[in-house]
PDB file of C-alpha atoms in Angstrom:
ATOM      1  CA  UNK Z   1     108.389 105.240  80.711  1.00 41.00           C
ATOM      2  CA  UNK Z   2     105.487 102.335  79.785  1.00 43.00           C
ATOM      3  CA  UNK Z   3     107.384  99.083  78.714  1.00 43.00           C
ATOM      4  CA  UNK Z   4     111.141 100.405  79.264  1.00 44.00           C
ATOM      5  CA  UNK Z   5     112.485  97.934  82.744  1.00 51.00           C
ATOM      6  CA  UNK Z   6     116.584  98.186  83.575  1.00 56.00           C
ATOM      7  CA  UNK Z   7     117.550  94.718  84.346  1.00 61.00           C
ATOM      8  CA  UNK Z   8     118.161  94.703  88.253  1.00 65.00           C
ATOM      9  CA  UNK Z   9     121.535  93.815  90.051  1.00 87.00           C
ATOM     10  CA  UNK Z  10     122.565  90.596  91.024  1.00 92.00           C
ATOM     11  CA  UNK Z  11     120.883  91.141  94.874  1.00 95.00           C
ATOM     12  CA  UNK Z  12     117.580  92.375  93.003  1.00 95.00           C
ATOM     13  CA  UNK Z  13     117.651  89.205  90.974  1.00 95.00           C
ATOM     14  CA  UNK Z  14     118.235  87.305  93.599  1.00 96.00           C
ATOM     15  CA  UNK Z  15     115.676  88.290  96.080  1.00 96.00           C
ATOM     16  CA  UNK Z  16     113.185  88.170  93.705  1.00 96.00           C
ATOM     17  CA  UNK Z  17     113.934  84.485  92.959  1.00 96.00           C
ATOM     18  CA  UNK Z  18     113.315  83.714  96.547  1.00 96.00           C
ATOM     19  CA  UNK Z  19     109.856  85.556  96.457  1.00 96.00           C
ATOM     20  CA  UNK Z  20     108.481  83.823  93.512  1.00 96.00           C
ATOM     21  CA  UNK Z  21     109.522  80.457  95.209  1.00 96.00           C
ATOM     22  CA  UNK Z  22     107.810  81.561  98.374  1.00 95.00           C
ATOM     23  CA  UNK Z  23     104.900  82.081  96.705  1.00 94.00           C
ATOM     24  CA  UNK Z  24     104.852  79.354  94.592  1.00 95.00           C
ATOM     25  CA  UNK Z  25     102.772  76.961  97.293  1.00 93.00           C
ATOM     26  CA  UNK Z  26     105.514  74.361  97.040  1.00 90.00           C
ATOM     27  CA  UNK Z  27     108.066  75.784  99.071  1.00 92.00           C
ATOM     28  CA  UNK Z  28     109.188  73.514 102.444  1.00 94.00           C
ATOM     29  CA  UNK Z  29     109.825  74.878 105.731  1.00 95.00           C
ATOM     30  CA  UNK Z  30     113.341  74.586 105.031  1.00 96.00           C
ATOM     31  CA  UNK Z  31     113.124  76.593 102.306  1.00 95.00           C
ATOM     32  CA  UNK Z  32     111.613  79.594 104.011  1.00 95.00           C
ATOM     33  CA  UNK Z  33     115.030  79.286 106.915  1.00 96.00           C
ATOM     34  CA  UNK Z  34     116.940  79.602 103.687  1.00 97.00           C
ATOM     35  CA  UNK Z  35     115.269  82.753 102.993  1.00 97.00           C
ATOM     36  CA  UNK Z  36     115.211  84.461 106.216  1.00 96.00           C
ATOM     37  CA  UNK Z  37     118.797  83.968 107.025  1.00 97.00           C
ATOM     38  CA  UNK Z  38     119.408  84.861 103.371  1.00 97.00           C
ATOM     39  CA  UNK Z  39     117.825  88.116 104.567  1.00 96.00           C
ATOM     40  CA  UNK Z  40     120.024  88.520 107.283  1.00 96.00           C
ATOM     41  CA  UNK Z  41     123.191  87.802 105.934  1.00 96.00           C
ATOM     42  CA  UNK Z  42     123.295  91.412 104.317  1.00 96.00           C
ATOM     43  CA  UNK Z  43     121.294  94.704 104.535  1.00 96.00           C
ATOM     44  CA  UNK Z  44     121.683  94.849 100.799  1.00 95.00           C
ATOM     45  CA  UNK Z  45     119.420  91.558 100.915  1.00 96.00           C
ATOM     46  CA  UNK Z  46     116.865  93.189 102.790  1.00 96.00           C
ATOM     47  CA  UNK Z  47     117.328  96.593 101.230  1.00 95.00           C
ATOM     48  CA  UNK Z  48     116.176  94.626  98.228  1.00 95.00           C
ATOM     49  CA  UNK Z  49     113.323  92.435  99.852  1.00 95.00           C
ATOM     50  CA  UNK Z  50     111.755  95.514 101.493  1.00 95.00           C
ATOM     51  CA  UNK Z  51     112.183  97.460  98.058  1.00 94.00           C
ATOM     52  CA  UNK Z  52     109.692  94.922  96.566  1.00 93.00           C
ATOM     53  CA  UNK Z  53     107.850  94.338  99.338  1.00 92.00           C
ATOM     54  CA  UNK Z  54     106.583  98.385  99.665  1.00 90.00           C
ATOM     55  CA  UNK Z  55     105.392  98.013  96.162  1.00 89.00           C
ATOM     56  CA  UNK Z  56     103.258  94.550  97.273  1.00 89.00           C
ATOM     57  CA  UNK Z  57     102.300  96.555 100.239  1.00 86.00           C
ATOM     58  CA  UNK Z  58     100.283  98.728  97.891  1.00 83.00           C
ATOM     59  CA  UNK Z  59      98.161  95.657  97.668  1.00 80.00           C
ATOM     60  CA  UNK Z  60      96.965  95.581 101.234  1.00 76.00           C
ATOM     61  CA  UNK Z  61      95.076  99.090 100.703  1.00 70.00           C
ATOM     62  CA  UNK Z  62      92.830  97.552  97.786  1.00 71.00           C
ATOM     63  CA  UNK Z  63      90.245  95.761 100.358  1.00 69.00           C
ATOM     64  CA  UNK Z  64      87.721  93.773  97.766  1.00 69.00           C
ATOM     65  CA  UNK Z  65      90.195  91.690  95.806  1.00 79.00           C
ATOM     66  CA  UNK Z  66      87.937  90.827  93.570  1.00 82.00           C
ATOM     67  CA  UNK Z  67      87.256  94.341  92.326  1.00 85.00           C
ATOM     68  CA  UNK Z  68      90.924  95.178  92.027  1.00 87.00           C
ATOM     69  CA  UNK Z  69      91.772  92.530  90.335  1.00 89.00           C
ATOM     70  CA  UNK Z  70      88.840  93.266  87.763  1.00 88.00           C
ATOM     71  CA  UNK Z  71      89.279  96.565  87.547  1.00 89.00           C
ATOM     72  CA  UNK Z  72      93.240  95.699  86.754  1.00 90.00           C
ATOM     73  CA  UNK Z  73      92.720  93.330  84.370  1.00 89.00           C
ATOM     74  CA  UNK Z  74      89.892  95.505  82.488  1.00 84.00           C
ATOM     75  CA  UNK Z  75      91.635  96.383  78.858  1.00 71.00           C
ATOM     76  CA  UNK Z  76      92.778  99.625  78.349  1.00 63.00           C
ATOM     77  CA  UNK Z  77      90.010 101.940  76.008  1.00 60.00           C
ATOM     78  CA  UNK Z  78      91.316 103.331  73.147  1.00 55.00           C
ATOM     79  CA  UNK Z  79      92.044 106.820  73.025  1.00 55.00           C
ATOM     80  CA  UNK Z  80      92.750 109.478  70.141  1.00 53.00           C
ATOM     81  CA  UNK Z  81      96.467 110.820  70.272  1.00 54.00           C
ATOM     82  CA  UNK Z  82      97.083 114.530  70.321  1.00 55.00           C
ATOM     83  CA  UNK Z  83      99.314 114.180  67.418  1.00 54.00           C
ATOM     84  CA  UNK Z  84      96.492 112.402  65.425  1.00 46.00           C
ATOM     85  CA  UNK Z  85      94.566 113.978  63.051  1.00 41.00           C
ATOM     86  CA  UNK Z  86      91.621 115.644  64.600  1.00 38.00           C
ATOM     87  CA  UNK Z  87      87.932 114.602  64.166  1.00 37.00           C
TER      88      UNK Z  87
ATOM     89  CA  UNK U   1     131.584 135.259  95.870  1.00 50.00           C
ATOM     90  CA  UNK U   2     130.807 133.830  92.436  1.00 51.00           C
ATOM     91  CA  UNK U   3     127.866 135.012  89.816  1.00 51.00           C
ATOM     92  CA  UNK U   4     124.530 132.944  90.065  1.00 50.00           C
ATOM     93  CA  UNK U   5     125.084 130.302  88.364  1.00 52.00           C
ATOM     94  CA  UNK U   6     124.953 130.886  84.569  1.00 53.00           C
ATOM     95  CA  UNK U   7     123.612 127.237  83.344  1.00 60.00           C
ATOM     96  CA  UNK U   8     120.092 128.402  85.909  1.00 60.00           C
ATOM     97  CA  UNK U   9     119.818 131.872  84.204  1.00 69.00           C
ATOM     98  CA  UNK U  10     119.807 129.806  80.774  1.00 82.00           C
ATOM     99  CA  UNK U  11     117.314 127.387  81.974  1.00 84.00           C
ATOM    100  CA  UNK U  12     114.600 130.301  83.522  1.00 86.00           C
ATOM    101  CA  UNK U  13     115.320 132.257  79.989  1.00 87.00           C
ATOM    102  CA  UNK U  14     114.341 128.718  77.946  1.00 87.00           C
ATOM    103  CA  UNK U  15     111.950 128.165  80.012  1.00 89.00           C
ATOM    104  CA  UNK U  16     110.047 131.687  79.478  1.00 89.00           C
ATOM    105  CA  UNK U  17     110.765 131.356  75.587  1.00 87.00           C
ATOM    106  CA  UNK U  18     108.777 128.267  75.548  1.00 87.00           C
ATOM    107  CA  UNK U  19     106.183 129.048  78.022  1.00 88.00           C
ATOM    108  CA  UNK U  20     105.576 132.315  75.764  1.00 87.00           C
ATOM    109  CA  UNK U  21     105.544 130.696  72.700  1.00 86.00           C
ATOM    110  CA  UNK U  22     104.928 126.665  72.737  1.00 90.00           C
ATOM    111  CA  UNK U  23     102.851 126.866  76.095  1.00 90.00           C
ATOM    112  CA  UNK U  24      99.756 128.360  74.605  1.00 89.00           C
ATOM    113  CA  UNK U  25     100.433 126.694  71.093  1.00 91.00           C
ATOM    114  CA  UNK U  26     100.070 123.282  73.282  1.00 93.00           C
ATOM    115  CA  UNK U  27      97.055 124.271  74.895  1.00 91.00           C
ATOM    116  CA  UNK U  28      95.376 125.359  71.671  1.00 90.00           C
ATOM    117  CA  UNK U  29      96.255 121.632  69.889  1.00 89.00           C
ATOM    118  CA  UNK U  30      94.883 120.234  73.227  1.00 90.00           C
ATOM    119  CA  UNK U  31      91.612 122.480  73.636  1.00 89.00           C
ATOM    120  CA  UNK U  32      91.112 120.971  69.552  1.00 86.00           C
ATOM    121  CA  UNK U  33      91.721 117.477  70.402  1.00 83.00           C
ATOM    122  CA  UNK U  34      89.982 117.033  73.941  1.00 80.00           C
ATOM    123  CA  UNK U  35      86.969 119.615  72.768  1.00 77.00           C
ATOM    124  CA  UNK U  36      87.224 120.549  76.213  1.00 71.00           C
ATOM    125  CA  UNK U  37      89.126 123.667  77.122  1.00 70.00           C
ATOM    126  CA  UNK U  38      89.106 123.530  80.987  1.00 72.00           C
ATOM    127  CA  UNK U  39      90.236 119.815  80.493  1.00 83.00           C
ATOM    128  CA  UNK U  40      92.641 120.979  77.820  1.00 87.00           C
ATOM    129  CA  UNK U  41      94.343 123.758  79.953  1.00 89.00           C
ATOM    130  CA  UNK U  42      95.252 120.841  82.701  1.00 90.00           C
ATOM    131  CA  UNK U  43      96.966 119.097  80.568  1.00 92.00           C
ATOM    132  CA  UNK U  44      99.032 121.733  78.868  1.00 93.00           C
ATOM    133  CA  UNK U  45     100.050 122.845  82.504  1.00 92.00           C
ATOM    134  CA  UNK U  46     100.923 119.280  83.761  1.00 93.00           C
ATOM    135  CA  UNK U  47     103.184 119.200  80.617  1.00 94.00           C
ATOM    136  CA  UNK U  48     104.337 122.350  81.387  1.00 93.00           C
ATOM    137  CA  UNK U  49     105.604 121.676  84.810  1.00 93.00           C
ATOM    138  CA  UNK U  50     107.205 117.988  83.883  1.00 93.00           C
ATOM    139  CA  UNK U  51     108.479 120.176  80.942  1.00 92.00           C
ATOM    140  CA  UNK U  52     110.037 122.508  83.206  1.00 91.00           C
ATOM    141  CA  UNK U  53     111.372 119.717  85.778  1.00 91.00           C
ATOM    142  CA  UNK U  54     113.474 117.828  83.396  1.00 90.00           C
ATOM    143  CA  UNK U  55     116.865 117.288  83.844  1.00 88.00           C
ATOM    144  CA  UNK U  56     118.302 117.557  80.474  1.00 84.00           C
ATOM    145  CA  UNK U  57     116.715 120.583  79.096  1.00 83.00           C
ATOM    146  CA  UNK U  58     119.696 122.133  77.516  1.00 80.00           C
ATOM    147  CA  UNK U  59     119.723 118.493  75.091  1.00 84.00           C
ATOM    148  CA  UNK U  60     115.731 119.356  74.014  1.00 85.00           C
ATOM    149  CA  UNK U  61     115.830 120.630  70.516  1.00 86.00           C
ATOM    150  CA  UNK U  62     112.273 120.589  69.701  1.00 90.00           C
ATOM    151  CA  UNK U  63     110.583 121.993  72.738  1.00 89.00           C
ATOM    152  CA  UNK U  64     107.121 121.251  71.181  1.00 92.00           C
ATOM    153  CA  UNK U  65     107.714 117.912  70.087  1.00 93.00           C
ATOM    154  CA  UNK U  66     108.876 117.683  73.815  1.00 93.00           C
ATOM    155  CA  UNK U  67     105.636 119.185  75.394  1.00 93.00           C
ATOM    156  CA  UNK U  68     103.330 117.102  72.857  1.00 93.00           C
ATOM    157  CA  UNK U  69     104.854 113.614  73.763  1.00 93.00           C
ATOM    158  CA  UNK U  70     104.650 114.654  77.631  1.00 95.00           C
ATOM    159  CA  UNK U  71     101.045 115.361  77.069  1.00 94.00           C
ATOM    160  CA  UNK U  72     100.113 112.817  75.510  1.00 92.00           C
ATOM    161  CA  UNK U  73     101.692 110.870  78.298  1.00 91.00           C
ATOM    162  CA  UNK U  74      99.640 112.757  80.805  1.00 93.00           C
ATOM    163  CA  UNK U  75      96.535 112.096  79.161  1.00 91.00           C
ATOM    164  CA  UNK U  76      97.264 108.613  78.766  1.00 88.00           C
ATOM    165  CA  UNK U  77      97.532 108.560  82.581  1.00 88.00           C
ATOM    166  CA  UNK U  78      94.699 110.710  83.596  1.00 89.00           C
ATOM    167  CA  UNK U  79      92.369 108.203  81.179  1.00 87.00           C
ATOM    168  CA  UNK U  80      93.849 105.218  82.637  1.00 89.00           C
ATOM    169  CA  UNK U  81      93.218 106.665  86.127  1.00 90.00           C
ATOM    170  CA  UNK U  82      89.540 107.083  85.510  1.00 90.00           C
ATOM    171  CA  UNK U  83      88.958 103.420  83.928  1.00 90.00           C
ATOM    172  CA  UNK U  84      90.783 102.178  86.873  1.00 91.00           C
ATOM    173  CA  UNK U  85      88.252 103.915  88.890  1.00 91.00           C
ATOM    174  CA  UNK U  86      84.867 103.077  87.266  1.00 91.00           C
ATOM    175  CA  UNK U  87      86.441  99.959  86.840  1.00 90.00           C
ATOM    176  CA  UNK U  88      86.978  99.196  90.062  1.00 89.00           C
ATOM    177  CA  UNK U  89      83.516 101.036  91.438  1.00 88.00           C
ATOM    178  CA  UNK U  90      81.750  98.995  88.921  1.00 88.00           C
ATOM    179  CA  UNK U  91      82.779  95.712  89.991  1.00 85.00           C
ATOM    180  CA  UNK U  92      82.314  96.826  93.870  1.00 84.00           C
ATOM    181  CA  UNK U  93      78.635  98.017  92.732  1.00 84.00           C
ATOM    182  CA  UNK U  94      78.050  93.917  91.710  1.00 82.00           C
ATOM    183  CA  UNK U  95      79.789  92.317  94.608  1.00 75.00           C
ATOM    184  CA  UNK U  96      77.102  90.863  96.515  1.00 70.00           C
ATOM    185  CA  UNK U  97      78.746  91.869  99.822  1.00 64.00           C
ATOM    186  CA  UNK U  98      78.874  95.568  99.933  1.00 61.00           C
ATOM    187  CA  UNK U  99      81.931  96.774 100.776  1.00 65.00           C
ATOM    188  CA  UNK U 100      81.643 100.319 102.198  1.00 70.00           C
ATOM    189  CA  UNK U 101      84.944 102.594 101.928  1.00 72.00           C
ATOM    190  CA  UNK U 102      84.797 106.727 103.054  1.00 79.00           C
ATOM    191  CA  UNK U 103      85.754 108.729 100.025  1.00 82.00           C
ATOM    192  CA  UNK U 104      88.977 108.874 101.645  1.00 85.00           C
ATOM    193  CA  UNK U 105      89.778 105.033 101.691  1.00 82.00           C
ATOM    194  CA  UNK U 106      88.595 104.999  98.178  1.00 83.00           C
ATOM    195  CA  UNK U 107      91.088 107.824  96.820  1.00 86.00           C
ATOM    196  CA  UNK U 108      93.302 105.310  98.796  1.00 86.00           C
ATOM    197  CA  UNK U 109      92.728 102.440  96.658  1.00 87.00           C
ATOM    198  CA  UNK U 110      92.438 104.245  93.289  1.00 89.00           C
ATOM    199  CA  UNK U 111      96.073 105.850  94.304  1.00 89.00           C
ATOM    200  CA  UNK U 112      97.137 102.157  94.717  1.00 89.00           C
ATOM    201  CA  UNK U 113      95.558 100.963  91.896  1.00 91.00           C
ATOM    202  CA  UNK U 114      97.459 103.583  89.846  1.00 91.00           C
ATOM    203  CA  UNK U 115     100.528 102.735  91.200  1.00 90.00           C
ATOM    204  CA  UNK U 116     100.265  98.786  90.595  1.00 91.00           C
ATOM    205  CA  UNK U 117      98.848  99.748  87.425  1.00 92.00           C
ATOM    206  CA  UNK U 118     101.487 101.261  86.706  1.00 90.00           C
ATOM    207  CA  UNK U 119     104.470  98.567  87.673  1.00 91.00           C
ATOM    208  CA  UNK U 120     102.592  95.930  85.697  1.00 92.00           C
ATOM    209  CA  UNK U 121     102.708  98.004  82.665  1.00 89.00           C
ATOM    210  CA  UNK U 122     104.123  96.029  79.876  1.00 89.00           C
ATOM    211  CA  UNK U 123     103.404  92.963  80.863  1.00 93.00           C
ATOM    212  CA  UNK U 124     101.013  90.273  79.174  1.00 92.00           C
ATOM    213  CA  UNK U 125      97.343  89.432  80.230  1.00 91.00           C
ATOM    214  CA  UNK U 126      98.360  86.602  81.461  1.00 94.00           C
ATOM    215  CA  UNK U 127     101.200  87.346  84.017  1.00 95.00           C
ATOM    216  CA  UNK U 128      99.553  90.246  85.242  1.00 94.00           C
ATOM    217  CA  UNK U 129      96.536  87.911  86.049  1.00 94.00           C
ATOM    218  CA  UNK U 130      98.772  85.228  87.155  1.00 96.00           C
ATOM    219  CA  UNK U 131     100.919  87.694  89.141  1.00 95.00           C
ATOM    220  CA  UNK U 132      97.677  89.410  90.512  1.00 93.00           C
ATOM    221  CA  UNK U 133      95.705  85.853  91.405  1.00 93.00           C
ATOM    222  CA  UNK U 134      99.020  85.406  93.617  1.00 94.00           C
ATOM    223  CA  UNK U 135      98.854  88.751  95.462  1.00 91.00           C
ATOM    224  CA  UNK U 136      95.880  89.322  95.833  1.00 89.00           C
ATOM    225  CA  UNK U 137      94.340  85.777  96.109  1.00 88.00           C
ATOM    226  CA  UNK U 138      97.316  83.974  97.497  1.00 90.00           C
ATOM    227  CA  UNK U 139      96.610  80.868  95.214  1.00 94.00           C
ATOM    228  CA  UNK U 140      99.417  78.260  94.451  1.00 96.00           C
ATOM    229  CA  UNK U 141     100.986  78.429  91.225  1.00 97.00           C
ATOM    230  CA  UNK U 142      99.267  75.457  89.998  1.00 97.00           C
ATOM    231  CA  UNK U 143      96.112  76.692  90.805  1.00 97.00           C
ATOM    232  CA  UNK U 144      96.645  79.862  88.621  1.00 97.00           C
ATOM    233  CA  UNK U 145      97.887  77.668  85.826  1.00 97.00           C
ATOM    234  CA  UNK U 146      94.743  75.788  86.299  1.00 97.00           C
ATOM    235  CA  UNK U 147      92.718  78.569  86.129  1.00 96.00           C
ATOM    236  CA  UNK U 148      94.799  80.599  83.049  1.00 96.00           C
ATOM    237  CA  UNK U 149      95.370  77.196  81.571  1.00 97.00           C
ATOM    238  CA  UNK U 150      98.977  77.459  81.203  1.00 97.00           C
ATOM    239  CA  UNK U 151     101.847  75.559  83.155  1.00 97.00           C
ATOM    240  CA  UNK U 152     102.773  76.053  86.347  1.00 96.00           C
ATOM    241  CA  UNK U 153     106.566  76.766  85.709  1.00 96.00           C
ATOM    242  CA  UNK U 154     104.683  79.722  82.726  1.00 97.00           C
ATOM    243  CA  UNK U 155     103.381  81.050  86.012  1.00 97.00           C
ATOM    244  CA  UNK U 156     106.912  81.024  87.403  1.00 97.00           C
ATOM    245  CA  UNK U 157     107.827  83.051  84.707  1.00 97.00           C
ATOM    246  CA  UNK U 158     105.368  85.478  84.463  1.00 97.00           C
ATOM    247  CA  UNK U 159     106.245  85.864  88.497  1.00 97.00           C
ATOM    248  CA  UNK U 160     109.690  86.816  87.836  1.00 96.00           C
ATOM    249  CA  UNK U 161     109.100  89.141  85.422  1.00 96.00           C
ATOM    250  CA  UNK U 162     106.282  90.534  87.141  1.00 96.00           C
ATOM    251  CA  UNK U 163     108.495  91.253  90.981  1.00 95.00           C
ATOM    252  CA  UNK U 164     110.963  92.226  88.549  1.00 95.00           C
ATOM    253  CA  UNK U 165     108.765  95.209  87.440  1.00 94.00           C
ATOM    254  CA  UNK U 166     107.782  96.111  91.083  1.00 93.00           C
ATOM    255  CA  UNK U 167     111.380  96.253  91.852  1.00 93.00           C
ATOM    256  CA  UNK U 168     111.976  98.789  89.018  1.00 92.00           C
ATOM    257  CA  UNK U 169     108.821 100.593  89.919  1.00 90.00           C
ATOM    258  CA  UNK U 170     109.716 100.693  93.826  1.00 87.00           C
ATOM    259  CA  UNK U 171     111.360 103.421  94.964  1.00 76.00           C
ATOM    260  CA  UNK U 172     115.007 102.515  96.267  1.00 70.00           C
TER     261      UNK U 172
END
């Protein structure tokens, strides 16, 4: 359902605080150990890493960033609603 | 042995009810709103079948209100689908590198499109362009907020909320 997100667990939350420091450009070398052997420590942390990552993944089969992105950020047309009153 | 189960017997006699009565009634509404009746008829039988799939059908009082707010939801998608599309060929059509893709690796990219599309729902301008100028660009987060003209620790934000949203939308 458009707009309705459950709040994920605590390992959800978690692993997706490392990713948005990873990708921040300002993450250290040390940093990124941190990550990987908070990876390992549990196969609920990389349950949860390779959960987002499939969705990311999506983005490697749109080729021509450019037009993705465009065609992603284009605003949604406006439509009639079948409940509406007809024309 | 035991009788088929009782609850399923319900569920195929509902289910007949409404496709009798509220199936064609649907159609109708949709064949009046869409002007198109081979569009129309799609529609009402996408409903139909997410109708007929959900789990709670014994709770639906108001199987047309149902159907109606299903189909509205399918058109919604099907129109999003195709502005994604000309969307994206148009933009291809004025990169000055051609990028050639077989109809196949296209499909591929719309179907990916669709389903980012789709996880970023709900979220603002800004962090899905902040959230997409990361993936797909792999700029720094000041650079976005250079470029959006917002801070990087916004960008943070609209990060989080963003991998947040493909963690919901990512299938467990």
């Amino acid at each position: 359902m458009p707009g309705v997100r459950h709040m994920p667990d605590p390992v959800a939350s978690q692993a997706i605080e490392w990713m948005v420091l990873l990708r921040s450009g300002a993450a250290d070398a040390h940093e990124r150990t941190a990550f990987e052997g908070w990876r390992r420590a549990d196969p609920l942390h990389e349950a949860a890493c390779q959960r987002i990552e499939r969705m990311l993944g999506r983005m490697d089969a749109c080729p021509a960033n450019a037009a993705s992105r465009t065609a992603l950020l284009a605003p949604l047309a406006k439509r009639g609603r079948v409940s509406g009153r007809a024309r | 042995m035991t009788d088929p189960s009782p609850v399923r017997s319900d569920r195929n006699e509902f289910l007949s009810v409404v496709f009798r009565s509220d199936y064609r009634w649907l159609a109708e509404r949709l064949r009046f709103r869409l002007g198109c009746g081979f569009h129309a008829e799609d529609v009402a039988s996408e409903a139909f079948t997410q109708f007929a799939a959900l789990p709670n059908l014994d709770t639906v009082r108001e199987p047309r209100a149902m159907l109606t707010t299903i189909a509205q939801r399918v058109m919604y998608e099907n129109w999003r689908r195709r502005d994604l599309e000309r969307n994206y060929l148009d933009a291809l059509a004025q990169m000055p590198e051609s990028f050639h893709a077989s109809p196949e690796e296209r499909a591929m990219v719309i179907e990916s499109l669709v389903a980012i599309d789709k996880a970023l729902d709900g979220l603002s301008a800004k962090a899905r362009a902040a959230f997409l100028y990361s993936q797909l660009d792999g700029l720094t987060y000041a650079e976005i907020g250079e470029r959006l003209g917002i801070s990087a620790s916004m960008v943070r934000q609209h990060m989080a909320k963003a991998l947040t949203n493909c963690y919901a939308a990512a299938e467990a």
